[in-house]
Amino acid sequence: MDGEKIYYSLRETEKETGIPASTLRFWEKAFDELSPRKDGHGNRYYTREDQEVIKRIKYIRDELKITRIEAIRKELRANNKHSDERQSAIDILLRVKEELCEIRNMIKQ
């Protein structure tokens, strides 16, 4: 995604985080840390920080296997350094993978 943008649409955020729109809407109600901006038509716009919160919730749910909303809230508030470091490493590896795939596709042409 373009690093200069301030706000990202719901569709862009779905693509960036891998979380479907219906789940994003649910999480918006369930977690105070997630509060996308809405325009007059109700369209949601997420900041990079919102996307990081989404990735953290996803990590807690999928990697730490914490599924209860209240337990995820507690983990978010705990600001677990180990979780943050692991999530950062995962994000970096995913970006490297994307770049390597792009390079491979350029070589094949």
mmCIF file of N, CA and C in Angstrom:
data_model
loop_
_atom_site.group_PDB
_atom_site.id
_atom_site.type_symbol
_atom_site.label_atom_id
_atom_site.label_comp_id
_atom_site.label_asym_id
_atom_site.label_seq_id
_atom_site.Cartn_x
_atom_site.Cartn_y
_atom_site.Cartn_z
ATOM 1 N N MET A 1 0.833 -1.193 0.000
ATOM 2 C CA MET A 1 0.000 0.000 0.000
ATOM 3 C C MET A 1 0.872 1.248 0.000
ATOM 4 N N ASP A 2 0.332 2.306 -0.457
ATOM 5 C CA ASP A 2 1.056 3.565 -0.557
ATOM 6 C C ASP A 2 1.344 4.101 0.844
ATOM 7 N N GLY A 3 2.640 4.276 1.184
ATOM 8 C CA GLY A 3 3.030 4.725 2.506
ATOM 9 C C GLY A 3 2.663 6.162 2.817
ATOM 10 N N GLU A 4 2.305 6.955 1.808
ATOM 11 C CA GLU A 4 1.983 8.359 2.021
ATOM 12 C C GLU A 4 0.522 8.603 2.372
ATOM 13 N N LYS A 5 -0.320 7.611 2.182
ATOM 14 C CA LYS A 5 -1.741 7.780 2.471
ATOM 15 C C LYS A 5 -1.974 7.883 3.970
ATOM 16 N N ILE A 6 -3.005 8.607 4.336
ATOM 17 C CA ILE A 6 -3.382 8.724 5.745
ATOM 18 C C ILE A 6 -4.534 7.778 6.052
ATOM 19 N N TYR A 7 -5.481 7.677 5.122
ATOM 20 C CA TYR A 7 -6.659 6.841 5.334
ATOM 21 C C TYR A 7 -6.777 5.786 4.238
ATOM 22 N N TYR A 8 -7.243 4.613 4.653
ATOM 23 C CA TYR A 8 -7.421 3.488 3.753
ATOM 24 C C TYR A 8 -8.871 3.029 3.814
ATOM 25 N N SER A 9 -9.435 2.700 2.663
ATOM 26 C CA SER A 9 -10.831 2.273 2.601
ATOM 27 C C SER A 9 -11.005 0.909 3.284
ATOM 28 N N LEU A 10 -12.256 0.552 3.469
ATOM 29 C CA LEU A 10 -12.572 -0.755 4.045
ATOM 30 C C LEU A 10 -11.992 -1.861 3.166
ATOM 31 N N ARG A 11 -12.153 -1.729 1.862
ATOM 32 C CA ARG A 11 -11.631 -2.754 0.936
ATOM 33 C C ARG A 11 -10.110 -2.848 1.014
ATOM 34 N N GLU A 12 -9.431 -1.705 1.064
ATOM 35 C CA GLU A 12 -7.968 -1.723 1.174
ATOM 36 C C GLU A 12 -7.539 -2.354 2.493
ATOM 37 N N THR A 13 -8.281 -2.070 3.549
ATOM 38 C CA THR A 13 -7.948 -2.613 4.865
ATOM 39 C C THR A 13 -8.205 -4.114 4.901
ATOM 40 N N GLU A 14 -9.268 -4.557 4.256
ATOM 41 C CA GLU A 14 -9.525 -6.002 4.128
ATOM 42 C C GLU A 14 -8.332 -6.683 3.472
ATOM 43 N N LYS A 15 -7.873 -6.103 2.373
ATOM 44 C CA LYS A 15 -6.755 -6.682 1.624
ATOM 45 C C LYS A 15 -5.466 -6.672 2.454
ATOM 46 N N GLU A 16 -5.200 -5.571 3.128
ATOM 47 C CA GLU A 16 -3.968 -5.422 3.911
ATOM 48 C C GLU A 16 -3.930 -6.368 5.111
ATOM 49 N N THR A 17 -5.077 -6.566 5.764
ATOM 50 C CA THR A 17 -5.103 -7.339 7.008
ATOM 51 C C THR A 17 -5.571 -8.781 6.847
ATOM 52 N N GLY A 18 -6.275 -9.052 5.745
ATOM 53 C CA GLY A 18 -6.820 -10.391 5.560
ATOM 54 C C GLY A 18 -8.072 -10.652 6.383
ATOM 55 N N ILE A 19 -8.671 -9.592 6.904
ATOM 56 C CA ILE A 19 -9.871 -9.722 7.733
ATOM 57 C C ILE A 19 -11.072 -9.232 6.919
ATOM 58 N N PRO A 20 -12.138 -10.049 6.811
ATOM 59 C CA PRO A 20 -13.315 -9.637 6.041
ATOM 60 C C PRO A 20 -14.029 -8.435 6.645
ATOM 61 N N ALA A 21 -14.740 -7.710 5.783
ATOM 62 C CA ALA A 21 -15.436 -6.497 6.204
ATOM 63 C C ALA A 21 -16.404 -6.749 7.348
ATOM 64 N N SER A 22 -17.125 -7.852 7.313
ATOM 65 C CA SER A 22 -18.092 -8.143 8.381
ATOM 66 C C SER A 22 -17.392 -8.288 9.731
ATOM 67 N N THR A 23 -16.226 -8.911 9.725
ATOM 68 C CA THR A 23 -15.459 -9.063 10.968
ATOM 69 C C THR A 23 -14.923 -7.718 11.430
ATOM 70 N N LEU A 24 -14.457 -6.900 10.485
ATOM 71 C CA LEU A 24 -13.962 -5.569 10.843
ATOM 72 C C LEU A 24 -15.061 -4.744 11.497
ATOM 73 N N ARG A 25 -16.267 -4.817 10.949
ATOM 74 C CA ARG A 25 -17.381 -4.075 11.541
ATOM 75 C C ARG A 25 -17.692 -4.574 12.950
ATOM 76 N N PHE A 26 -17.656 -5.884 13.139
ATOM 77 C CA PHE A 26 -17.893 -6.460 14.465
ATOM 78 C C PHE A 26 -16.814 -6.018 15.443
ATOM 79 N N TRP A 27 -15.543 -6.107 15.017
ATOM 80 C CA TRP A 27 -14.439 -5.722 15.897
ATOM 81 C C TRP A 27 -14.508 -4.254 16.264
ATOM 82 N N GLU A 28 -14.971 -3.436 15.345
ATOM 83 C CA GLU A 28 -15.114 -2.001 15.609
ATOM 84 C C GLU A 28 -16.037 -1.766 16.818
ATOM 85 N N LYS A 29 -17.074 -2.570 16.929
ATOM 86 C CA LYS A 29 -17.997 -2.457 18.062
ATOM 87 C C LYS A 29 -17.427 -3.099 19.325
ATOM 88 N N ALA A 30 -16.635 -4.141 19.148
ATOM 89 C CA ALA A 30 -16.136 -4.915 20.291
ATOM 90 C C ALA A 30 -14.888 -4.322 20.946
ATOM 91 N N PHE A 31 -14.090 -3.582 20.184
ATOM 92 C CA PHE A 31 -12.812 -3.090 20.697
ATOM 93 C C PHE A 31 -12.723 -1.573 20.582
ATOM 94 N N ASP A 32 -12.578 -0.912 21.716
ATOM 95 C CA ASP A 32 -12.459 0.550 21.740
ATOM 96 C C ASP A 32 -11.220 1.038 21.005
ATOM 97 N N GLU A 33 -10.188 0.192 20.943
ATOM 98 C CA GLU A 33 -8.933 0.577 20.295
ATOM 99 C C GLU A 33 -9.094 0.761 18.782
ATOM 100 N N LEU A 34 -10.169 0.229 18.240
ATOM 101 C CA LEU A 34 -10.402 0.297 16.805
ATOM 102 C C LEU A 34 -11.551 1.256 16.514
ATOM 103 N N SER A 35 -11.216 2.382 15.892
ATOM 104 C CA SER A 35 -12.255 3.381 15.618
ATOM 105 C C SER A 35 -11.988 4.084 14.288
ATOM 106 N N PRO A 36 -12.379 3.432 13.196
ATOM 107 C CA PRO A 36 -12.153 4.067 11.894
ATOM 108 C C PRO A 36 -13.010 5.320 11.734
ATOM 109 N N ARG A 37 -12.544 6.214 10.917
ATOM 110 C CA ARG A 37 -13.289 7.442 10.610
ATOM 111 C C ARG A 37 -14.391 7.078 9.612
ATOM 112 N N LYS A 38 -15.542 7.729 9.754
ATOM 113 C CA LYS A 38 -16.640 7.496 8.818
ATOM 114 C C LYS A 38 -17.015 8.808 8.151
ATOM 115 N N ASP A 39 -17.323 8.718 6.853
ATOM 116 C CA ASP A 39 -17.773 9.916 6.147
ATOM 117 C C ASP A 39 -19.296 10.026 6.261
ATOM 118 N N GLY A 40 -19.862 11.005 5.614
ATOM 119 C CA GLY A 40 -21.305 11.246 5.690
ATOM 120 C C GLY A 40 -22.159 10.119 5.145
ATOM 121 N N HIS A 41 -21.560 9.236 4.363
ATOM 122 C CA HIS A 41 -22.287 8.115 3.784
ATOM 123 C C HIS A 41 -22.088 6.831 4.595
ATOM 124 N N GLY A 42 -21.323 6.911 5.689
ATOM 125 C CA GLY A 42 -21.069 5.728 6.515
ATOM 126 C C GLY A 42 -19.892 4.889 6.048
ATOM 127 N N ASN A 43 -19.160 5.362 5.037
ATOM 128 C CA ASN A 43 -17.973 4.638 4.581
ATOM 129 C C ASN A 43 -16.877 4.739 5.638
ATOM 130 N N ARG A 44 -16.210 3.644 5.882
ATOM 131 C CA ARG A 44 -15.160 3.596 6.886
ATOM 132 C C ARG A 44 -13.798 3.857 6.252
ATOM 133 N N TYR A 45 -12.969 4.594 6.986
ATOM 134 C CA TYR A 45 -11.598 4.873 6.562
ATOM 135 C C TYR A 45 -10.670 4.615 7.736
ATOM 136 N N TYR A 46 -9.702 3.733 7.497
ATOM 137 C CA TYR A 46 -8.799 3.277 8.539
ATOM 138 C C TYR A 46 -7.427 3.920 8.391
ATOM 139 N N THR A 47 -6.813 4.228 9.525
ATOM 140 C CA THR A 47 -5.438 4.719 9.522
ATOM 141 C C THR A 47 -4.504 3.513 9.591
ATOM 142 N N ARG A 48 -3.236 3.771 9.393
ATOM 143 C CA ARG A 48 -2.223 2.724 9.534
ATOM 144 C C ARG A 48 -2.271 2.155 10.961
ATOM 145 N N GLU A 49 -2.516 3.034 11.942
ATOM 146 C CA GLU A 49 -2.611 2.588 13.338
ATOM 147 C C GLU A 49 -3.803 1.657 13.529
ATOM 148 N N ASP A 50 -4.946 1.985 12.901
ATOM 149 C CA ASP A 50 -6.106 1.094 12.959
ATOM 150 C C ASP A 50 -5.745 -0.276 12.386
ATOM 151 N N GLN A 51 -5.036 -0.273 11.266
ATOM 152 C CA GLN A 51 -4.648 -1.537 10.645
ATOM 153 C C GLN A 51 -3.716 -2.341 11.546
ATOM 154 N N GLU A 52 -2.854 -1.658 12.271
ATOM 155 C CA GLU A 52 -1.969 -2.358 13.203
ATOM 156 C C GLU A 52 -2.765 -2.991 14.346
ATOM 157 N N VAL A 53 -3.784 -2.289 14.835
ATOM 158 C CA VAL A 53 -4.659 -2.846 15.879
ATOM 159 C C VAL A 53 -5.354 -4.094 15.345
ATOM 160 N N ILE A 54 -5.848 -4.024 14.111
ATOM 161 C CA ILE A 54 -6.519 -5.170 13.496
ATOM 162 C C ILE A 54 -5.569 -6.354 13.402
ATOM 163 N N LYS A 55 -4.347 -6.104 12.969
ATOM 164 C CA LYS A 55 -3.357 -7.181 12.865
ATOM 165 C C LYS A 55 -3.035 -7.766 14.235
ATOM 166 N N ARG A 56 -3.010 -6.903 15.240
ATOM 167 C CA ARG A 56 -2.735 -7.391 16.601
ATOM 168 C C ARG A 56 -3.881 -8.261 17.093
ATOM 169 N N ILE A 57 -5.120 -7.841 16.852
ATOM 170 C CA ILE A 57 -6.276 -8.658 17.249
ATOM 171 C C ILE A 57 -6.232 -10.000 16.517
ATOM 172 N N LYS A 58 -5.936 -9.946 15.238
ATOM 173 C CA LYS A 58 -5.838 -11.172 14.437
ATOM 174 C C LYS A 58 -4.759 -12.094 15.002
ATOM 175 N N TYR A 59 -3.616 -11.519 15.345
ATOM 176 C CA TYR A 59 -2.525 -12.302 15.921
ATOM 177 C C TYR A 59 -2.952 -12.952 17.234
ATOM 178 N N ILE A 60 -3.583 -12.179 18.094
ATOM 179 C CA ILE A 60 -4.032 -12.712 19.388
ATOM 180 C C ILE A 60 -5.020 -13.852 19.155
ATOM 181 N N ARG A 61 -5.947 -13.647 18.238
ATOM 182 C CA ARG A 61 -6.964 -14.667 17.953
ATOM 183 C C ARG A 61 -6.356 -15.911 17.305
ATOM 184 N N ASP A 62 -5.548 -15.720 16.261
ATOM 185 C CA ASP A 62 -5.078 -16.847 15.466
ATOM 186 C C ASP A 62 -3.822 -17.515 16.012
ATOM 187 N N GLU A 63 -2.877 -16.723 16.485
ATOM 188 C CA GLU A 63 -1.603 -17.288 16.940
ATOM 189 C C GLU A 63 -1.613 -17.658 18.424
ATOM 190 N N LEU A 64 -2.190 -16.788 19.231
ATOM 191 C CA LEU A 64 -2.245 -17.073 20.667
ATOM 192 C C LEU A 64 -3.462 -17.919 21.035
ATOM 193 N N LYS A 65 -4.359 -18.094 20.069
ATOM 194 C CA LYS A 65 -5.566 -18.923 20.238
ATOM 195 C C LYS A 65 -6.477 -18.401 21.342
ATOM 196 N N ILE A 66 -6.515 -17.085 21.491
ATOM 197 C CA ILE A 66 -7.421 -16.444 22.449
ATOM 198 C C ILE A 66 -8.629 -15.978 21.652
ATOM 199 N N THR A 67 -9.798 -16.540 21.953
ATOM 200 C CA THR A 67 -10.965 -16.263 21.117
ATOM 201 C C THR A 67 -12.053 -15.457 21.824
ATOM 202 N N ARG A 68 -12.089 -15.477 23.139
ATOM 203 C CA ARG A 68 -13.109 -14.705 23.847
ATOM 204 C C ARG A 68 -12.795 -13.221 23.742
ATOM 205 N N ILE A 69 -13.800 -12.427 23.416
ATOM 206 C CA ILE A 69 -13.611 -10.988 23.212
ATOM 207 C C ILE A 69 -12.976 -10.338 24.433
ATOM 208 N N GLU A 70 -13.479 -10.639 25.602
ATOM 209 C CA GLU A 70 -12.939 -10.017 26.824
ATOM 210 C C GLU A 70 -11.469 -10.393 27.028
ATOM 211 N N ALA A 71 -11.117 -11.630 26.712
ATOM 212 C CA ALA A 71 -9.721 -12.069 26.843
ATOM 213 C C ALA A 71 -8.830 -11.357 25.823
ATOM 214 N N ILE A 72 -9.353 -11.143 24.620
ATOM 215 C CA ILE A 72 -8.580 -10.406 23.610
ATOM 216 C C ILE A 72 -8.403 -8.962 24.063
ATOM 217 N N ARG A 73 -9.467 -8.361 24.615
ATOM 218 C CA ARG A 73 -9.351 -6.990 25.147
ATOM 219 C C ARG A 73 -8.252 -6.916 26.198
ATOM 220 N N LYS A 74 -8.241 -7.891 27.090
ATOM 221 C CA LYS A 74 -7.235 -7.921 28.164
ATOM 222 C C LYS A 74 -5.825 -8.020 27.582
ATOM 223 N N GLU A 75 -5.665 -8.866 26.583
ATOM 224 C CA GLU A 75 -4.358 -9.022 25.945
ATOM 225 C C GLU A 75 -3.934 -7.732 25.237
ATOM 226 N N LEU A 76 -4.884 -7.071 24.586
ATOM 227 C CA LEU A 76 -4.575 -5.797 23.932
ATOM 228 C C LEU A 76 -4.098 -4.769 24.952
ATOM 229 N N ARG A 77 -4.789 -4.706 26.074
ATOM 230 C CA ARG A 77 -4.428 -3.725 27.115
ATOM 231 C C ARG A 77 -3.099 -4.051 27.773
ATOM 232 N N ALA A 78 -2.792 -5.331 27.849
ATOM 233 C CA ALA A 78 -1.547 -5.746 28.503
ATOM 234 C C ALA A 78 -0.326 -5.279 27.728
ATOM 235 N N ASN A 79 -0.546 -4.998 26.425
ATOM 236 C CA ASN A 79 0.555 -4.537 25.578
ATOM 237 C C ASN A 79 1.772 -5.442 25.718
ATOM 238 N N ASN A 80 1.524 -6.713 25.548
ATOM 239 C CA ASN A 80 2.540 -7.749 25.693
ATOM 240 C C ASN A 80 3.676 -7.533 24.695
ATOM 241 N N LYS A 81 4.858 -7.237 25.186
ATOM 242 C CA LYS A 81 6.005 -6.924 24.333
ATOM 243 C C LYS A 81 6.355 -8.093 23.416
ATOM 244 N N HIS A 82 6.284 -9.305 23.940
ATOM 245 C CA HIS A 82 6.608 -10.482 23.131
ATOM 246 C C HIS A 82 5.657 -10.578 21.944
ATOM 247 N N SER A 83 4.378 -10.353 22.174
ATOM 248 C CA SER A 83 3.389 -10.397 21.100
ATOM 249 C C SER A 83 3.681 -9.331 20.051
ATOM 250 N N ASP A 84 4.007 -8.132 20.502
ATOM 251 C CA ASP A 84 4.316 -7.038 19.579
ATOM 252 C C ASP A 84 5.524 -7.373 18.712
ATOM 253 N N GLU A 85 6.575 -7.927 19.327
ATOM 254 C CA GLU A 85 7.783 -8.261 18.586
ATOM 255 C C GLU A 85 7.509 -9.363 17.564
ATOM 256 N N ARG A 86 6.754 -10.360 17.969
ATOM 257 C CA ARG A 86 6.443 -11.451 17.053
ATOM 258 C C ARG A 86 5.577 -10.943 15.900
ATOM 259 N N GLN A 87 4.595 -10.104 16.199
ATOM 260 C CA GLN A 87 3.743 -9.554 15.147
ATOM 261 C C GLN A 87 4.565 -8.714 14.182
ATOM 262 N N SER A 88 5.502 -7.939 14.697
ATOM 263 C CA SER A 88 6.364 -7.130 13.831
ATOM 264 C C SER A 88 7.186 -8.022 12.909
ATOM 265 N N ALA A 89 7.719 -9.106 13.454
ATOM 266 C CA ALA A 89 8.497 -10.045 12.648
ATOM 267 C C ALA A 89 7.634 -10.672 11.561
ATOM 268 N N ILE A 90 6.406 -11.048 11.902
ATOM 269 C CA ILE A 90 5.485 -11.628 10.921
ATOM 270 C C ILE A 90 5.200 -10.625 9.811
ATOM 271 N N ASP A 91 4.945 -9.371 10.171
ATOM 272 C CA ASP A 91 4.669 -8.332 9.173
ATOM 273 C C ASP A 91 5.846 -8.154 8.223
ATOM 274 N N ILE A 92 7.050 -8.129 8.769
ATOM 275 C CA ILE A 92 8.254 -7.972 7.944
ATOM 276 C C ILE A 92 8.399 -9.160 6.994
ATOM 277 N N LEU A 93 8.219 -10.365 7.503
ATOM 278 C CA LEU A 93 8.351 -11.557 6.672
ATOM 279 C C LEU A 93 7.303 -11.587 5.555
ATOM 280 N N LEU A 94 6.088 -11.138 5.851
ATOM 281 C CA LEU A 94 5.054 -11.099 4.816
ATOM 282 C C LEU A 94 5.410 -10.098 3.717
ATOM 283 N N ARG A 95 5.974 -8.960 4.108
ATOM 284 C CA ARG A 95 6.388 -7.973 3.104
ATOM 285 C C ARG A 95 7.540 -8.508 2.243
ATOM 286 N N VAL A 96 8.492 -9.195 2.885
ATOM 287 C CA VAL A 96 9.607 -9.782 2.146
ATOM 288 C C VAL A 96 9.086 -10.831 1.172
ATOM 289 N N LYS A 97 8.143 -11.649 1.623
ATOM 290 C CA LYS A 97 7.550 -12.672 0.753
ATOM 291 C C LYS A 97 6.905 -12.028 -0.470
ATOM 292 N N GLU A 98 6.142 -10.948 -0.259
ATOM 293 C CA GLU A 98 5.494 -10.250 -1.373
ATOM 294 C C GLU A 98 6.532 -9.729 -2.363
ATOM 295 N N GLU A 99 7.607 -9.138 -1.847
ATOM 296 C CA GLU A 99 8.646 -8.597 -2.722
ATOM 297 C C GLU A 99 9.342 -9.707 -3.504
ATOM 298 N N LEU A 100 9.591 -10.840 -2.835
ATOM 299 C CA LEU A 100 10.239 -11.962 -3.518
ATOM 300 C C LEU A 100 9.334 -12.525 -4.619
ATOM 301 N N CYS A 101 8.042 -12.583 -4.358
ATOM 302 C CA CYS A 101 7.094 -13.045 -5.386
ATOM 303 C C CYS A 101 7.096 -12.102 -6.580
ATOM 304 N N GLU A 102 7.151 -10.793 -6.319
ATOM 305 C CA GLU A 102 7.207 -9.815 -7.403
ATOM 306 C C GLU A 102 8.481 -9.990 -8.221
ATOM 307 N N ILE A 103 9.603 -10.198 -7.542
ATOM 308 C CA ILE A 103 10.885 -10.399 -8.241
ATOM 309 C C ILE A 103 10.818 -11.669 -9.086
ATOM 310 N N ARG A 104 10.274 -12.749 -8.529
ATOM 311 C CA ARG A 104 10.139 -14.004 -9.250
ATOM 312 C C ARG A 104 9.284 -13.797 -10.507
ATOM 313 N N ASN A 105 8.198 -13.063 -10.380
ATOM 314 C CA ASN A 105 7.323 -12.808 -11.532
ATOM 315 C C ASN A 105 8.035 -11.982 -12.591
ATOM 316 N N MET A 106 8.870 -11.034 -12.172
ATOM 317 C CA MET A 106 9.620 -10.231 -13.148
ATOM 318 C C MET A 106 10.650 -11.098 -13.876
ATOM 319 N N ILE A 107 11.279 -12.025 -13.175
ATOM 320 C CA ILE A 107 12.281 -12.896 -13.774
ATOM 321 C C ILE A 107 11.633 -13.835 -14.785
ATOM 322 N N LYS A 108 10.439 -14.312 -14.479
ATOM 323 C CA LYS A 108 9.731 -15.260 -15.370
ATOM 324 C C LYS A 108 9.333 -14.602 -16.682
ATOM 325 N N GLN A 109 9.179 -13.288 -16.684
ATOM 326 C CA GLN A 109 8.734 -12.604 -17.909
ATOM 327 C C GLN A 109 9.806 -12.547 -18.880
#
